[in-house]
């Protein structure tokens, strides 16, 4: 009757393994007749549990609290949020032009493409407020303010400091604020008020030459915009083959809070703002 | 192979040595033990066994004195010291003969005489042949520790040997040291009507036991009119013709106690002398032989087990080490002895038995603990026996349910502690112990209740 082979393990070993989430079948027993005892569970706990054997030697880098928080939140996000993805190409030649001119004229600041992306996202969210939202069991929350979180690489992991009320700030203000936050993040000096909250996240890997990617939603937010690199690509303009600097962005959306149409409307508004960038200066 | 060449030679035939030799023979090795005094070592001849025989006489005597309470008559109970001692010696002799028979049955060669390492793979025996073997186990045991100013003289100042074979019964006795040996003799002499004073340096009697058990033991002994001085040290000794005066310092005050005899029971000194250890390069530490978990010394081919190695100094520890040592030599990959799984027993009245961590140790080790207690007063069998002085105490890890320690005082607890030892060896949790059916009525039901109590579920209290 008993189809499964019995695993010989002491009651204490069984309990400790269950507590640690270890599969007894994966352990080798050192007790009499190969019985799994407490010591076996404890030594298994000390080792990382790889799903496949590790080849060669491995260095064990202890997980920091930040690393563990990231792991926990992203796993939860990917496992519990039904993600869908929308991509669109942006023509950024005009934006680059404008940026160039502003930077030549400006004193004391240098605007980045990302500063414009933040501003454009903020304005687009104001236009399509349904994308500035969070899913909860009882209600879908729609935020009054447009607070944009921006992913920044910090020592030991990713952090997302926030530009609050970004729709009300000028690109120059956003740029200055972003610079300060990024510096703080790299120095590991962000305060909770710098990164807690936010209704929408931007993750930009353009500076690393990434063409396009899909980001994992930063819960409890409903949308995250993944920005790729601006690059010259052949384009068809009015039946003519031409060259333009294009940038692909991908919006990851929590389908529970935001439907496909809302996501598409947001991206359309965003695209319009980026491709006609003078509006961003208003 | 000639008559002097073996697979294994064991020096010393105590419970460590003779058991090692028998296990080796079982595994097909040609084994030899060298013994200079008696087969069975201290344990059988001057330790565990003869003391238990004496204590049995004390127990019967105590029962005779209380015959009335059982509805029996035993007018003027009396004892004949010579016969009590003779019985104890007869028990030892019987068991010694038993060991001789066992060794013979297992074809272990017994060589009489003092053995000594004599170069690689060689053991020289005084007035005898030089023996050879690739593996040599040192199992020479230990003797009573002597402290300056309290040197035994075989007459007024005793070691356990004189205490075990007294020529006359002392009216009063001072026992220095309240470990198991000291307390057992104190209990024996007190039971037969001697005025006993125990002097202990630590702040409690039976200092290795759980503090609560120590306190209960002290209370019970004091109710029997035993005098106990703790945090006390002996400062001097004056001998007269048939009595001694001991000056004791306790709490900053020095007082003098007069008694007919003094028993010094302050631990043991390993027998490491005249064994050729230095010449062989065997490493010592604190006057005892250093070994690894498989009882190997630092010198290949030389092993050490029992009292000549690290504490606890107990017969069952010596025997287990003998088995582990031999099995490792045979490449059987035996399990190392876990020091916290070695039970300790004191056969006084009341008896004390324990295994594992004390409550204090468990807390200090960082465990979140659950402690269960059950008193003998709540146990039907204990009441029927007329032995209601006692307590069973269990200490569990609150999270994993591991039985960290068990401590008992009261009737038959030395027989019962093995139940908790098995539980620990099998790594049971409180669940299996709760699930176990204990027979009724038995004193052992206290063990069950003490487990239940740790989870607030004791039924009879
Ligand atoms: C009074 C008393 C009561 C005790 N009660 C208990 C008890 O209740 N329970 C318990 O567990 N333990 C008890 N013990 C402790 C127990 O007796 C020892 O732990 C045990 O005997 C140790 O065994 P062993 O084999 O290591 O050494 P031993 O029993 O000491 O045996 C060593 C043997 O080696 C021999 N020997 C030594 N040197 C040489 C040599 N060079 N050549 C040849 N032979 C040699 C000795 O003659 C001896 O026979 C008691 C001890 C005493 C003194």
mmCIF file of N, CA, C and O and ligand atoms in Angstrom, chain B residues 11-17 34-38 40-43 46-48 51-52 113-115 139-142 160 164 181 184-185 271 275 305-307 313-316 318 347, ligand 1:
data_model
loop_
_atom_site.group_PDB
_atom_site.id
_atom_site.type_symbol
_atom_site.label_atom_id
_atom_site.label_comp_id
_atom_site.label_asym_id
_atom_site.label_seq_id
_atom_site.Cartn_x
_atom_site.Cartn_y
_atom_site.Cartn_z
ATOM 1 N N UNK B 11 45.315 -1.783 28.636
ATOM 2 C CA UNK B 11 45.951 -1.723 29.953
ATOM 3 C C UNK B 11 44.903 -1.265 30.953
ATOM 4 O O UNK B 11 44.429 -0.136 30.892
ATOM 5 N N UNK B 12 44.531 -2.170 31.873
ATOM 6 C CA UNK B 12 43.501 -1.858 32.859
ATOM 7 C C UNK B 12 42.204 -2.570 32.524
ATOM 8 O O UNK B 12 41.691 -2.446 31.416
ATOM 9 N N UNK B 13 41.668 -3.325 33.504
ATOM 10 C CA UNK B 13 40.459 -4.111 33.249
ATOM 11 C C UNK B 13 39.267 -3.617 34.046
ATOM 12 O O UNK B 13 38.489 -4.385 34.603
ATOM 13 N N UNK B 14 39.108 -2.300 34.099
ATOM 14 C CA UNK B 14 37.901 -1.729 34.711
ATOM 15 C C UNK B 14 36.755 -1.783 33.715
ATOM 16 O O UNK B 14 36.859 -2.421 32.651
ATOM 17 N N UNK B 15 35.655 -1.102 34.002
ATOM 18 C CA UNK B 15 34.506 -1.120 33.085
ATOM 19 C C UNK B 15 34.845 -0.521 31.716
ATOM 20 O O UNK B 15 34.151 -0.805 30.742
ATOM 21 N N UNK B 16 35.888 0.281 31.651
ATOM 22 C CA UNK B 16 36.354 0.754 30.351
ATOM 23 C C UNK B 16 37.100 -0.356 29.637
ATOM 24 O O UNK B 16 36.723 -0.793 28.539
ATOM 25 N N UNK B 17 38.130 -0.855 30.273
ATOM 26 C CA UNK B 17 39.046 -1.806 29.654
ATOM 27 C C UNK B 17 38.443 -3.156 29.326
ATOM 28 O O UNK B 17 38.579 -3.652 28.200
ATOM 29 N N UNK B 34 45.667 -6.219 30.335
ATOM 30 C CA UNK B 34 46.686 -6.301 31.373
ATOM 31 C C UNK B 34 46.096 -5.644 32.614
ATOM 32 O O UNK B 34 45.629 -4.516 32.551
ATOM 33 N N UNK B 35 46.087 -6.363 33.726
ATOM 34 C CA UNK B 35 45.479 -5.807 34.942
ATOM 35 C C UNK B 35 46.396 -6.098 36.120
ATOM 36 O O UNK B 35 46.828 -7.231 36.323
ATOM 37 N N UNK B 36 46.644 -5.048 36.926
ATOM 38 C CA UNK B 36 47.582 -5.242 38.030
ATOM 39 C C UNK B 36 46.899 -5.568 39.364
ATOM 40 O O UNK B 36 47.549 -6.021 40.284
ATOM 41 N N UNK B 37 45.600 -5.304 39.465
ATOM 42 C CA UNK B 37 44.933 -5.560 40.750
ATOM 43 C C UNK B 37 43.767 -6.533 40.589
ATOM 44 O O UNK B 37 43.940 -7.739 40.779
ATOM 45 N N UNK B 38 42.566 -5.994 40.256
ATOM 46 C CA UNK B 38 41.403 -6.879 40.131
ATOM 47 C C UNK B 38 40.708 -6.629 38.816
ATOM 48 O O UNK B 38 40.549 -5.476 38.411
ATOM 49 N N UNK B 40 37.640 -5.866 36.659
ATOM 50 C CA UNK B 40 36.453 -5.073 37.027
ATOM 51 C C UNK B 40 36.796 -3.689 37.533
ATOM 52 O O UNK B 40 35.917 -2.837 37.647
ATOM 53 N N UNK B 41 38.063 -3.465 37.825
ATOM 54 C CA UNK B 41 38.517 -2.119 38.178
ATOM 55 C C UNK B 41 37.916 -1.573 39.449
ATOM 56 O O UNK B 41 37.442 -2.310 40.316
ATOM 57 N N UNK B 42 37.974 -0.261 39.560
ATOM 58 C CA UNK B 42 37.437 0.418 40.736
ATOM 59 C C UNK B 42 35.939 0.146 40.839
ATOM 60 O O UNK B 42 35.416 -0.185 41.888
ATOM 61 N N UNK B 43 35.268 0.301 39.728
ATOM 62 C CA UNK B 43 33.819 0.214 39.687
ATOM 63 C C UNK B 43 33.322 -1.008 40.436
ATOM 64 O O UNK B 43 32.509 -0.924 41.343
ATOM 65 N N UNK B 46 35.843 -1.411 44.133
ATOM 66 C CA UNK B 46 35.938 -0.341 45.127
ATOM 67 C C UNK B 46 35.047 0.859 44.815
ATOM 68 O O UNK B 46 35.241 1.947 45.332
ATOM 69 N N UNK B 47 34.101 0.681 43.936
ATOM 70 C CA UNK B 47 33.307 1.839 43.522
ATOM 71 C C UNK B 47 31.830 1.541 43.477
ATOM 72 O O UNK B 47 31.197 1.205 44.484
ATOM 73 N N UNK B 48 31.305 1.625 42.277
ATOM 74 C CA UNK B 48 29.864 1.529 42.047
ATOM 75 C C UNK B 48 29.207 0.380 42.799
ATOM 76 O O UNK B 48 28.239 0.581 43.536
ATOM 77 N N UNK B 51 29.519 -0.065 46.906
ATOM 78 C CA UNK B 51 28.776 1.002 47.595
ATOM 79 C C UNK B 51 27.280 0.746 47.507
ATOM 80 O O UNK B 51 26.548 1.010 48.440
ATOM 81 N N UNK B 52 26.848 0.252 46.363
ATOM 82 C CA UNK B 52 25.407 -0.008 46.237
ATOM 83 C C UNK B 52 24.975 -1.138 47.165
ATOM 84 O O UNK B 52 23.854 -1.142 47.684
ATOM 85 N N UNK B 113 49.577 -8.063 36.089
ATOM 86 C CA UNK B 113 50.794 -7.280 36.307
ATOM 87 C C UNK B 113 50.616 -5.848 35.848
ATOM 88 O O UNK B 113 49.611 -5.493 35.223
ATOM 89 N N UNK B 114 51.611 -5.044 36.171
ATOM 90 C CA UNK B 114 51.585 -3.639 35.798
ATOM 91 C C UNK B 114 52.049 -3.478 34.346
ATOM 92 O O UNK B 114 53.152 -3.872 34.003
ATOM 93 N N UNK B 115 51.214 -2.903 33.526
ATOM 94 C CA UNK B 115 51.581 -2.729 32.125
ATOM 95 C C UNK B 115 52.074 -1.327 31.841
ATOM 96 O O UNK B 115 51.703 -0.364 32.528
ATOM 97 N N UNK B 139 43.485 2.245 29.814
ATOM 98 C CA UNK B 139 42.236 2.305 30.575
ATOM 99 C C UNK B 139 42.561 2.106 32.047
ATOM 100 O O UNK B 139 42.002 1.251 32.723
ATOM 101 N N UNK B 140 43.513 2.918 32.516
ATOM 102 C CA UNK B 140 44.065 2.696 33.858
ATOM 103 C C UNK B 140 43.279 3.389 34.961
ATOM 104 O O UNK B 140 43.640 3.296 36.129
ATOM 105 N N UNK B 141 42.222 4.108 34.606
ATOM 106 C CA UNK B 141 41.339 4.660 35.620
ATOM 107 C C UNK B 141 41.923 5.797 36.430
ATOM 108 O O UNK B 141 42.802 6.529 35.971
ATOM 109 N N UNK B 142 41.427 5.919 37.655
ATOM 110 C CA UNK B 142 41.826 7.026 38.512
ATOM 111 C C UNK B 142 41.781 6.576 39.957
ATOM 112 O O UNK B 142 41.266 5.509 40.279
ATOM 113 N N UNK B 160 37.623 6.507 49.981
ATOM 114 C CA UNK B 160 36.465 5.617 49.828
ATOM 115 C C UNK B 160 36.790 4.174 50.201
ATOM 116 O O UNK B 160 35.924 3.441 50.648
ATOM 117 N N UNK B 164 34.601 2.051 52.853
ATOM 118 C CA UNK B 164 33.868 0.896 52.348
ATOM 119 C C UNK B 164 34.143 -0.347 53.195
ATOM 120 O O UNK B 164 33.363 -1.292 53.182
ATOM 121 N N UNK B 181 30.008 10.507 45.362
ATOM 122 C CA UNK B 181 30.686 9.573 46.278
ATOM 123 C C UNK B 181 30.547 10.039 47.722
ATOM 124 O O UNK B 181 30.158 9.272 48.609
ATOM 125 N N UNK B 184 26.909 9.640 48.941
ATOM 126 C CA UNK B 184 26.485 8.244 49.144
ATOM 127 C C UNK B 184 27.006 7.707 50.480
ATOM 128 O O UNK B 184 26.269 7.066 51.234
ATOM 129 N N UNK B 185 28.286 7.982 50.768
ATOM 130 C CA UNK B 185 28.816 7.524 52.057
ATOM 131 C C UNK B 185 28.159 8.267 53.212
ATOM 132 O O UNK B 185 27.855 7.687 54.252
ATOM 133 N N UNK B 271 45.156 7.944 36.680
ATOM 134 C CA UNK B 271 46.389 7.154 36.840
ATOM 135 C C UNK B 271 47.240 7.262 35.574
ATOM 136 O O UNK B 271 47.071 6.493 34.626
ATOM 137 N N UNK B 275 53.572 4.819 33.116
ATOM 138 C CA UNK B 275 52.883 4.161 31.991
ATOM 139 C C UNK B 275 53.668 4.324 30.698
ATOM 140 O O UNK B 275 53.249 3.851 29.653
ATOM 141 N N UNK B 305 40.683 5.638 27.384
ATOM 142 C CA UNK B 305 39.238 5.646 27.687
ATOM 143 C C UNK B 305 39.025 5.721 29.198
ATOM 144 O O UNK B 305 39.926 5.413 29.973
ATOM 145 N N UNK B 306 37.839 6.124 29.597
ATOM 146 C CA UNK B 306 37.441 6.063 31.003
ATOM 147 C C UNK B 306 38.021 7.165 31.870
ATOM 148 O O UNK B 306 38.304 8.261 31.409
ATOM 149 N N UNK B 307 38.201 6.830 33.140
ATOM 150 C CA UNK B 307 38.589 7.823 34.138
ATOM 151 C C UNK B 307 39.950 8.463 33.880
ATOM 152 O O UNK B 307 40.247 9.515 34.443
ATOM 153 N N UNK B 313 33.552 11.256 35.397
ATOM 154 C CA UNK B 313 34.187 10.007 35.790
ATOM 155 C C UNK B 313 33.123 9.035 36.239
ATOM 156 O O UNK B 313 32.778 8.950 37.421
ATOM 157 N N UNK B 314 32.632 8.294 35.275
ATOM 158 C CA UNK B 314 31.541 7.357 35.515
ATOM 159 C C UNK B 314 31.786 6.060 34.759
ATOM 160 O O UNK B 314 32.361 6.062 33.668
ATOM 161 N N UNK B 315 31.337 4.957 35.342
ATOM 162 C CA UNK B 315 31.583 3.643 34.762
ATOM 163 C C UNK B 315 30.940 3.500 33.380
ATOM 164 O O UNK B 315 31.562 2.994 32.439
ATOM 165 N N UNK B 316 29.699 3.952 33.240
ATOM 166 C CA UNK B 316 29.017 3.766 31.948
ATOM 167 C C UNK B 316 29.655 4.614 30.858
ATOM 168 O O UNK B 316 29.620 4.258 29.687
ATOM 169 N N UNK B 318 32.918 5.165 30.777
ATOM 170 C CA UNK B 318 34.127 4.400 30.449
ATOM 171 C C UNK B 318 33.792 3.261 29.477
ATOM 172 O O UNK B 318 34.482 3.050 28.474
ATOM 173 N N UNK B 347 23.111 7.445 44.684
ATOM 174 C CA UNK B 347 22.227 6.434 45.282
ATOM 175 C C UNK B 347 22.017 6.663 46.762
ATOM 176 O O UNK B 347 22.010 5.740 47.561
HETATM 177 C C1 LIG C 1 33.231 4.934 45.831
HETATM 178 C C2 LIG C 1 32.926 5.044 44.385
HETATM 179 C C3 LIG C 1 31.646 4.913 43.941
HETATM 180 C C4 LIG C 1 31.369 5.010 42.590
HETATM 181 N N1 LIG C 1 30.086 4.847 42.187
HETATM 182 C C5 LIG C 1 29.810 4.934 40.867
HETATM 183 C C6 LIG C 1 28.509 4.728 40.399
HETATM 184 O O1 LIG C 1 27.599 4.503 41.157
HETATM 185 N N2 LIG C 1 28.273 4.817 39.068
HETATM 186 C C7 LIG C 1 29.275 5.093 38.186
HETATM 187 O O2 LIG C 1 29.022 5.164 36.990
HETATM 188 N N3 LIG C 1 30.524 5.290 38.599
HETATM 189 C C8 LIG C 1 30.822 5.211 39.919
HETATM 190 N N4 LIG C 1 32.107 5.397 40.333
HETATM 191 C C9 LIG C 1 33.130 5.726 39.296
HETATM 192 C C10 LIG C 1 33.582 4.483 38.565
HETATM 193 O O3 LIG C 1 34.048 3.554 39.479
HETATM 194 C C11 LIG C 1 34.651 4.820 37.562
HETATM 195 O O4 LIG C 1 34.190 5.853 36.730
HETATM 196 C C12 LIG C 1 35.003 3.649 36.702
HETATM 197 O O5 LIG C 1 35.489 2.604 37.479
HETATM 198 C C13 LIG C 1 36.049 4.034 35.656
HETATM 199 O O6 LIG C 1 36.384 2.918 34.890
HETATM 200 P P1 LIG C 1 37.797 2.756 34.195
HETATM 201 O O7 LIG C 1 37.730 1.494 33.443
HETATM 202 O O8 LIG C 1 38.144 3.980 33.486
HETATM 203 O O9 LIG C 1 38.831 2.676 35.383
HETATM 204 P P2 LIG C 1 38.913 1.779 36.671
HETATM 205 O O10 LIG C 1 37.634 1.184 37.042
HETATM 206 O O11 LIG C 1 39.592 2.620 37.677
HETATM 207 O O12 LIG C 1 39.830 0.611 36.223
HETATM 208 C C14 LIG C 1 41.189 0.782 35.956
HETATM 209 C C15 LIG C 1 41.906 -0.509 36.163
HETATM 210 O O13 LIG C 1 43.196 -0.379 35.632
HETATM 211 C C16 LIG C 1 44.106 -1.026 36.494
HETATM 212 N N5 LIG C 1 45.413 -0.433 36.235
HETATM 213 C C17 LIG C 1 45.793 0.853 36.457
HETATM 214 N N6 LIG C 1 47.039 1.046 36.022
HETATM 215 C C18 LIG C 1 47.462 -0.122 35.498
HETATM 216 C C19 LIG C 1 48.680 -0.554 34.884
HETATM 217 N N7 LIG C 1 49.673 0.303 34.677
HETATM 218 N N8 LIG C 1 48.774 -1.818 34.475
HETATM 219 C C20 LIG C 1 47.731 -2.672 34.659
HETATM 220 N N9 LIG C 1 46.583 -2.324 35.228
HETATM 221 C C21 LIG C 1 46.439 -1.070 35.649
HETATM 222 C C22 LIG C 1 43.537 -0.790 37.860
HETATM 223 O O14 LIG C 1 43.998 -1.745 38.772
HETATM 224 C C23 LIG C 1 42.061 -0.882 37.599
HETATM 225 O O15 LIG C 1 41.587 -2.182 37.799
HETATM 226 C C24 LIG C 1 32.405 5.293 41.662
HETATM 227 C C25 LIG C 1 33.698 5.428 42.118
HETATM 228 C C26 LIG C 1 33.974 5.316 43.452
HETATM 229 C C27 LIG C 1 35.374 5.470 43.914
#
